[in-house]
Amino acid sequence: MADLNPAPDDRGDGSGRGDRGQLVLITGLALAVVLVALVLVTNTAIFTDNLATRDRGVGDTEALGYRATVIDGVGGIVERENAAEYADRDELTANVTAGVVRFDDAIGRTAAIRATSARVNRSSLSYVDGVLVRHRNESSGFVSAAESADWTVATDVNRTRAFAATVDRSSLARTEAATLDDAFAVVVEGNASSDEWTAYVYENATTGHIAVAVSPVGAAGATEVCSVDASSATVGFTTGTLAGEACAGLDWRGGVDDAYDLRFRNGTSAAGTYDLTVRGGVGAVNDAAIADGTASDDPESPYFVPAVYAVEATIRYETSELEYETDIRVAPGESDA
């Protein structure tokens, strides 16, 4: 080890400078030790934080997976209970609540096995009223209950979801996108702006396919956006699909930003079935053109019944390392519609 004492010959009047040199050297060594310790502590902290970050990532993934599971599960309950066609809205919402409770209990038990708490705050459950409009008479065109081919389905609507029509190709007008005057059309017209968005369903005269054309707001005409070679197919107006496949140009009411009226045109040029759910009470639908499905066990088509448009609730997911709470809104088949 190096001798830190000055040589005898160096002592004398300048011995103070030697002592100071020794002190500087000792201080330097001490500082080096401190710096090494700080580096070790810092590296340890970074390593620990990386582990914690990875843990949060896994936990977040599980929490978001739980959220998606709840949305899917509650959405299925809403669709099943709406499809049962209740005459009484209170009975409908009571059965939706009962279904959510059973679902929540089942998910909660599964989570508890992993020492996790996953719960729907049942006191936070709330419902947005809706009306389900259905057409089930496949031998009849998409006309009103009074058999009008051009008619209004709903007025002053600001949300429509799960709007799908299954059409028979043989019932469709055989034409081209350039000449759609006789084709079945779904028309969305803004109340304040008078902007109009139209989707047409027809048989393409050249290919023989079931085709969909769209006339966006402000357009002079329509453009065919998708087609399928089938004897029948389902057009998902609010989901933007044809026969279960994405139809990129079918952008529901694109450009109509305010409340709107929903109308059918050339209803005799399409036959099959359809469902749609609008937000609001019974007053949202045109009851002069649609039969009251609650007044008869076998209502004529089309008809309407009460529906749950959306469910809103708070959910919470908690582990020993994560607490996640958020509000959810469940509206199956809605596409900012």
Short mmCIF file of C-alpha atoms in Angstrom, two decimals:
data_model
loop_
_atom_site.label_atom_id
_atom_site.label_comp_id
_atom_site.label_asym_id
_atom_site.label_seq_id
_atom_site.Cartn_x
_atom_site.Cartn_y
_atom_site.Cartn_z
CA MET A 1 0.00 0.00 0.00
CA ALA A 2 1.34 3.48 -0.75
CA ASP A 3 3.02 5.33 2.15
CA LEU A 4 0.87 8.35 2.87
CA ASN A 5 3.37 9.95 5.30
CA PRO A 6 5.87 12.51 3.99
CA ALA A 7 9.57 11.57 3.90
CA PRO A 8 11.63 12.82 6.87
CA ASP A 9 13.67 15.12 4.65
CA ASP A 10 10.49 16.87 3.55
CA ARG A 11 9.48 17.91 7.10
CA GLY A 12 10.20 21.38 8.22
CA ASP A 13 8.61 24.70 7.57
CA GLY A 14 6.61 23.28 4.57
CA SER A 15 5.11 20.35 6.49
CA GLY A 16 1.61 22.03 6.33
CA ARG A 17 1.55 21.59 2.59
CA GLY A 18 2.32 17.87 2.97
CA ASP A 19 -0.48 17.43 5.47
CA ARG A 20 -2.88 19.14 3.11
CA GLY A 21 -1.78 16.85 0.26
CA GLN A 22 -2.39 13.82 2.43
CA LEU A 23 -5.85 15.13 3.32
CA VAL A 24 -6.72 15.71 -0.36
CA LEU A 25 -5.68 12.16 -1.25
CA ILE A 26 -7.71 10.64 1.58
CA THR A 27 -10.72 12.78 0.64
CA GLY A 28 -10.40 11.69 -3.01
CA LEU A 29 -10.42 8.02 -2.06
CA ALA A 30 -13.46 8.55 0.17
CA LEU A 31 -15.26 10.39 -2.64
CA ALA A 32 -14.52 7.54 -5.05
CA VAL A 33 -16.05 5.06 -2.62
CA VAL A 34 -19.15 7.26 -2.30
CA LEU A 35 -19.49 7.56 -6.09
CA VAL A 36 -19.25 3.80 -6.55
CA ALA A 37 -21.93 3.34 -3.90
CA LEU A 38 -24.17 5.89 -5.62
CA VAL A 39 -23.78 4.09 -8.95
CA LEU A 40 -24.73 0.80 -7.34
CA VAL A 41 -27.75 2.36 -5.64
CA THR A 42 -28.86 4.08 -8.86
CA ASN A 43 -28.52 0.90 -10.93
CA THR A 44 -30.46 -1.02 -8.31
CA ALA A 45 -33.21 1.61 -8.36
CA ILE A 46 -33.40 1.50 -12.17
CA PHE A 47 -33.59 -2.29 -12.14
CA THR A 48 -36.30 -2.24 -9.48
CA ASP A 49 -38.28 0.40 -11.39
CA ASN A 50 -38.05 -1.66 -14.59
CA LEU A 51 -39.47 -4.64 -12.76
CA ALA A 52 -42.26 -2.51 -11.33
CA THR A 53 -43.01 -1.10 -14.78
CA ARG A 54 -43.22 -4.58 -16.24
CA ASP A 55 -45.52 -5.62 -13.41
CA ARG A 56 -47.76 -2.62 -14.07
CA GLY A 57 -47.85 -3.55 -17.75
CA VAL A 58 -49.04 -7.07 -16.99
CA GLY A 59 -51.58 -5.76 -14.48
CA ASP A 60 -52.86 -3.14 -16.90
CA THR A 61 -53.30 -5.78 -19.58
CA GLU A 62 -55.33 -7.93 -17.20
CA ALA A 63 -57.44 -4.95 -16.11
CA LEU A 64 -58.16 -3.93 -19.69
CA GLY A 65 -58.97 -7.54 -20.50
CA TYR A 66 -61.48 -7.54 -17.64
CA ARG A 67 -63.02 -4.33 -18.99
CA ALA A 68 -63.40 -5.88 -22.45
CA THR A 69 -64.92 -9.03 -20.94
CA VAL A 70 -67.50 -6.99 -19.04
CA ILE A 71 -68.43 -4.95 -22.11
CA ASP A 72 -68.86 -8.11 -24.21
CA GLY A 73 -70.75 -9.95 -21.48
CA VAL A 74 -73.12 -7.13 -20.62
CA GLY A 75 -73.62 -6.43 -24.32
CA GLY A 76 -74.73 -10.01 -24.84
CA ILE A 77 -77.18 -9.73 -21.94
CA VAL A 78 -78.66 -6.53 -23.40
CA GLU A 79 -79.09 -8.06 -26.84
CA ARG A 80 -80.65 -11.25 -25.47
CA GLU A 81 -83.15 -9.44 -23.28
CA ASN A 82 -84.06 -6.92 -25.99
CA ALA A 83 -84.67 -9.77 -28.42
CA ALA A 84 -87.14 -11.30 -25.96
CA GLU A 85 -89.47 -8.37 -26.82
CA TYR A 86 -90.86 -7.27 -23.45
CA ALA A 87 -94.11 -5.34 -23.35
CA ASP A 88 -93.05 -3.62 -20.11
CA ARG A 89 -89.85 -1.57 -19.92
CA ASP A 90 -89.48 -2.04 -16.15
CA GLU A 91 -89.55 -5.81 -16.55
CA LEU A 92 -86.94 -5.54 -19.30
CA THR A 93 -84.49 -3.49 -17.22
CA ALA A 94 -85.07 -5.70 -14.16
CA ASN A 95 -84.08 -8.77 -16.17
CA VAL A 96 -81.05 -7.02 -17.62
CA THR A 97 -80.00 -6.12 -14.07
CA ALA A 98 -80.48 -9.71 -12.92
CA GLY A 99 -78.34 -10.91 -15.82
CA VAL A 100 -75.58 -8.44 -15.00
CA VAL A 101 -75.60 -9.55 -11.35
CA ARG A 102 -75.24 -13.22 -12.34
CA PHE A 103 -72.47 -12.34 -14.77
CA ASP A 104 -70.68 -10.22 -12.16
CA ASP A 105 -70.87 -13.00 -9.58
CA ALA A 106 -69.40 -15.53 -12.00
CA ILE A 107 -66.52 -13.25 -13.04
CA GLY A 108 -65.89 -12.29 -9.41
CA ARG A 109 -65.59 -15.93 -8.32
CA THR A 110 -63.12 -16.66 -11.10
CA ALA A 111 -61.02 -13.61 -10.22
CA ALA A 112 -60.98 -14.52 -6.52
CA ILE A 113 -59.14 -17.74 -7.34
CA ARG A 114 -56.22 -15.53 -8.44
CA ALA A 115 -56.49 -13.32 -5.33
CA THR A 116 -58.04 -10.59 -7.48
CA SER A 117 -61.14 -8.49 -6.91
CA ALA A 118 -63.12 -7.81 -10.09
CA ARG A 119 -66.52 -6.23 -9.59
CA VAL A 120 -69.22 -4.22 -11.29
CA ASN A 121 -70.49 -1.49 -8.97
CA ARG A 122 -74.13 -2.53 -9.06
CA SER A 123 -75.37 0.68 -7.50
CA SER A 124 -73.85 2.56 -10.46
CA LEU A 125 -75.87 0.66 -13.07
CA SER A 126 -77.99 2.96 -15.22
CA TYR A 127 -79.89 2.46 -18.44
CA VAL A 128 -80.43 4.54 -21.57
CA ASP A 129 -83.89 3.96 -23.02
CA GLY A 130 -84.26 2.76 -26.57
CA VAL A 131 -86.80 1.36 -29.00
CA LEU A 132 -86.27 -1.81 -31.03
CA VAL A 133 -87.83 -1.78 -34.52
CA ARG A 134 -88.18 -5.17 -36.22
CA HIS A 135 -89.43 -6.58 -39.50
CA ARG A 136 -89.96 -10.34 -39.53
CA ASN A 137 -92.32 -10.93 -42.47
CA GLU A 138 -89.93 -12.21 -45.14
CA SER A 139 -92.63 -12.29 -47.80
CA SER A 140 -93.30 -8.58 -47.38
CA GLY A 141 -91.12 -5.75 -48.63
CA PHE A 142 -89.55 -3.16 -46.37
CA VAL A 143 -92.74 -1.10 -46.36
CA SER A 144 -94.57 0.56 -43.49
CA ALA A 145 -97.38 -1.08 -41.55
CA ALA A 146 -99.68 0.85 -43.89
CA GLU A 147 -97.73 -0.62 -46.85
CA SER A 148 -96.13 2.65 -47.93
CA ALA A 149 -92.92 2.18 -49.91
CA ASP A 150 -91.51 5.59 -48.94
CA TRP A 151 -91.85 6.24 -45.23
CA THR A 152 -90.23 7.61 -42.09
CA VAL A 153 -88.95 5.13 -39.50
CA ALA A 154 -87.86 7.55 -36.76
CA THR A 155 -87.61 11.30 -36.26
CA ASP A 156 -85.22 13.59 -34.39
CA VAL A 157 -82.89 10.70 -33.62
CA ASN A 158 -79.30 11.18 -32.48
CA ARG A 159 -78.26 7.56 -32.02
CA THR A 160 -79.02 4.33 -33.90
CA ARG A 161 -77.29 1.03 -33.26
CA ALA A 162 -77.41 -2.61 -34.39
CA PHE A 163 -79.11 -1.67 -37.66
CA ALA A 164 -78.86 -4.71 -39.91
CA ALA A 165 -81.02 -5.94 -42.79
CA THR A 166 -80.91 -9.40 -44.34
CA VAL A 167 -82.07 -9.10 -47.95
CA ASP A 168 -83.06 -11.65 -50.57
CA ARG A 169 -81.29 -10.98 -53.88
CA SER A 170 -84.37 -11.91 -55.93
CA SER A 171 -86.32 -9.08 -54.26
CA LEU A 172 -83.82 -6.34 -55.11
CA ALA A 173 -83.95 -3.90 -58.00
CA ARG A 174 -81.58 -5.00 -60.76
CA THR A 175 -79.62 -1.90 -61.70
CA GLU A 176 -76.29 -0.05 -61.62
CA ALA A 177 -74.82 2.55 -59.27
CA ALA A 178 -75.44 5.26 -61.87
CA THR A 179 -79.20 4.61 -61.99
CA LEU A 180 -80.52 3.90 -58.49
CA ASP A 181 -83.91 5.60 -58.68
CA ASP A 182 -85.73 2.30 -58.10
CA ALA A 183 -83.32 0.72 -55.58
CA PHE A 184 -84.13 0.30 -51.90
CA ALA A 185 -82.56 3.17 -49.97
CA VAL A 186 -81.90 4.07 -46.35
CA VAL A 187 -81.91 7.85 -46.00
CA VAL A 188 -80.51 9.86 -43.07
CA GLU A 189 -81.46 13.54 -43.16
CA GLY A 190 -80.17 16.09 -40.66
CA ASN A 191 -82.89 18.06 -38.89
CA ALA A 192 -81.03 21.35 -38.67
CA SER A 193 -78.66 21.11 -41.63
CA SER A 194 -80.82 19.15 -44.10
CA ASP A 195 -77.62 17.25 -44.96
CA GLU A 196 -78.51 13.90 -46.49
CA TRP A 197 -76.67 10.58 -46.44
CA THR A 198 -78.08 7.64 -48.42
CA ALA A 199 -77.20 3.95 -48.71
CA TYR A 200 -78.65 1.84 -51.53
CA VAL A 201 -79.02 -1.95 -51.67
CA TYR A 202 -79.59 -3.56 -55.06
CA GLU A 203 -78.58 -6.35 -57.43
CA ASN A 204 -75.75 -5.26 -59.69
CA ALA A 205 -77.08 -5.79 -63.22
CA THR A 206 -73.61 -6.64 -64.56
CA THR A 207 -72.27 -9.01 -61.90
CA GLY A 208 -75.51 -10.29 -60.38
CA HIS A 209 -74.07 -9.57 -56.93
CA ILE A 210 -75.88 -8.03 -53.99
CA ALA A 211 -74.38 -4.55 -53.92
CA VAL A 212 -74.29 -1.52 -51.65
CA ALA A 213 -73.78 2.02 -52.91
CA VAL A 214 -73.43 5.17 -50.82
CA SER A 215 -74.22 8.79 -51.59
CA PRO A 216 -72.33 10.87 -48.99
CA VAL A 217 -73.37 14.30 -47.81
CA GLY A 218 -72.95 16.81 -50.62
CA ALA A 219 -72.33 14.19 -53.33
CA ALA A 220 -74.03 14.47 -56.71
CA GLY A 221 -74.46 10.70 -57.02
CA ALA A 222 -73.72 7.34 -55.44
CA THR A 223 -70.73 5.02 -55.63
CA GLU A 224 -70.83 1.25 -55.22
CA VAL A 225 -68.71 0.47 -52.16
CA CYS A 226 -69.01 -3.30 -51.78
CA SER A 227 -70.79 -6.37 -53.15
CA VAL A 228 -71.13 -10.09 -52.52
CA ASP A 229 -72.10 -13.04 -54.68
CA ALA A 230 -74.86 -14.64 -52.61
CA SER A 231 -78.57 -15.38 -52.78
CA SER A 232 -79.05 -13.41 -49.56
CA ALA A 233 -76.82 -11.25 -47.41
CA THR A 234 -76.89 -9.11 -44.29
CA VAL A 235 -76.07 -5.43 -44.59
CA GLY A 236 -74.78 -4.01 -41.30
CA PHE A 237 -75.56 -0.33 -41.76
CA THR A 238 -74.20 0.88 -38.41
CA THR A 239 -71.29 -1.59 -38.32
CA GLY A 240 -70.24 -0.97 -41.93
CA THR A 241 -70.36 -4.59 -43.06
CA LEU A 242 -71.79 -6.74 -45.86
CA ALA A 243 -72.16 -10.48 -45.28
CA GLY A 244 -70.01 -10.12 -42.16
CA GLU A 245 -67.08 -8.51 -43.97
CA ALA A 246 -65.96 -4.90 -43.63
CA CYS A 247 -67.37 -2.53 -46.23
CA ALA A 248 -65.06 0.47 -45.97
CA GLY A 249 -67.29 2.93 -47.80
CA LEU A 250 -70.37 2.15 -45.71
CA ASP A 251 -69.80 4.90 -43.15
CA TRP A 252 -73.10 5.24 -41.28
CA ARG A 253 -74.58 8.75 -41.64
CA GLY A 254 -71.13 10.15 -42.41
CA GLY A 255 -71.30 13.93 -42.44
CA VAL A 256 -74.70 14.23 -40.76
CA ASP A 257 -73.63 15.66 -37.42
CA ASP A 258 -76.92 16.78 -35.89
CA ALA A 259 -80.10 14.95 -34.93
CA TYR A 260 -81.68 13.29 -37.92
CA ASP A 261 -84.72 11.60 -39.43
CA LEU A 262 -84.37 8.02 -40.65
CA ARG A 263 -86.36 7.10 -43.75
CA PHE A 264 -86.81 4.16 -46.12
CA ARG A 265 -87.30 4.75 -49.83
CA ASN A 266 -88.48 2.16 -52.38
CA GLY A 267 -89.34 -0.31 -49.64
CA THR A 268 -90.97 -2.60 -52.22
CA SER A 269 -87.51 -3.12 -53.77
CA ALA A 270 -86.20 -5.22 -50.88
CA ALA A 271 -87.56 -8.13 -48.86
CA GLY A 272 -86.20 -10.03 -45.90
CA THR A 273 -85.78 -9.01 -42.27
CA TYR A 274 -84.25 -6.15 -40.34
CA ASP A 275 -83.60 -4.91 -36.80
CA LEU A 276 -82.55 -1.50 -35.57
CA THR A 277 -82.45 0.17 -32.16
CA VAL A 278 -82.82 3.92 -31.72
CA ARG A 279 -82.07 5.88 -28.57
CA GLY A 280 -85.06 7.40 -26.83
CA GLY A 281 -88.55 6.45 -25.79
CA VAL A 282 -91.45 5.26 -27.89
CA GLY A 283 -91.90 8.79 -29.21
CA ALA A 284 -88.69 8.46 -31.22
CA VAL A 285 -90.28 6.08 -33.75
CA ASN A 286 -93.06 6.81 -36.20
CA ASP A 287 -95.93 4.94 -34.55
CA ALA A 288 -98.21 5.88 -37.45
CA ALA A 289 -96.07 3.71 -39.74
CA ILE A 290 -94.88 1.03 -37.30
CA ALA A 291 -97.13 -1.28 -35.30
CA ASP A 292 -97.01 -1.33 -31.49
CA GLY A 293 -95.47 -4.69 -30.72
CA THR A 294 -96.60 -4.52 -27.10
CA ALA A 295 -100.28 -4.54 -28.09
CA SER A 296 -100.29 -7.99 -29.68
CA ASP A 297 -98.50 -11.31 -29.34
CA ASP A 298 -98.28 -11.47 -33.14
CA PRO A 299 -97.85 -7.89 -34.37
CA GLU A 300 -97.77 -7.05 -38.04
CA SER A 301 -94.44 -5.99 -39.54
CA PRO A 302 -92.79 -3.68 -38.95
CA TYR A 303 -93.31 -3.28 -35.20
CA PHE A 304 -91.59 -1.74 -32.19
CA VAL A 305 -91.00 -2.76 -28.56
CA PRO A 306 -89.13 -1.17 -25.62
CA ALA A 307 -85.39 -1.72 -25.58
CA VAL A 308 -82.33 -0.95 -23.51
CA TYR A 309 -80.22 1.22 -25.77
CA ALA A 310 -77.16 1.33 -23.52
CA VAL A 311 -75.93 0.34 -20.06
CA GLU A 312 -73.59 2.54 -18.04
CA ALA A 313 -71.69 1.40 -14.96
CA THR A 314 -68.49 1.68 -12.94
CA ILE A 315 -66.19 -1.32 -12.74
CA ARG A 316 -63.22 -1.99 -10.43
CA TYR A 317 -60.31 -4.41 -10.79
CA GLU A 318 -57.89 -4.77 -7.90
CA THR A 319 -54.83 -6.89 -7.14
CA SER A 320 -52.07 -6.56 -4.55
CA GLU A 321 -50.17 -4.35 -7.01
CA LEU A 322 -52.88 -2.59 -9.00
CA GLU A 323 -56.10 -0.66 -8.49
CA TYR A 324 -58.11 0.06 -11.64
CA GLU A 325 -61.51 1.75 -11.72
CA THR A 326 -63.32 3.16 -14.73
CA ASP A 327 -66.74 3.97 -16.14
CA ILE A 328 -68.01 1.91 -19.06
CA ARG A 329 -70.79 2.37 -21.60
CA VAL A 330 -72.19 -0.68 -23.37
CA ALA A 331 -74.19 -0.13 -26.59
CA PRO A 332 -73.84 -3.22 -28.82
CA GLY A 333 -73.62 -2.49 -32.53
CA GLU A 334 -73.16 1.25 -32.12
CA SER A 335 -70.67 3.05 -34.31
CA ASP A 336 -70.77 6.72 -33.21
CA ALA A 337 -74.24 6.66 -34.72
#
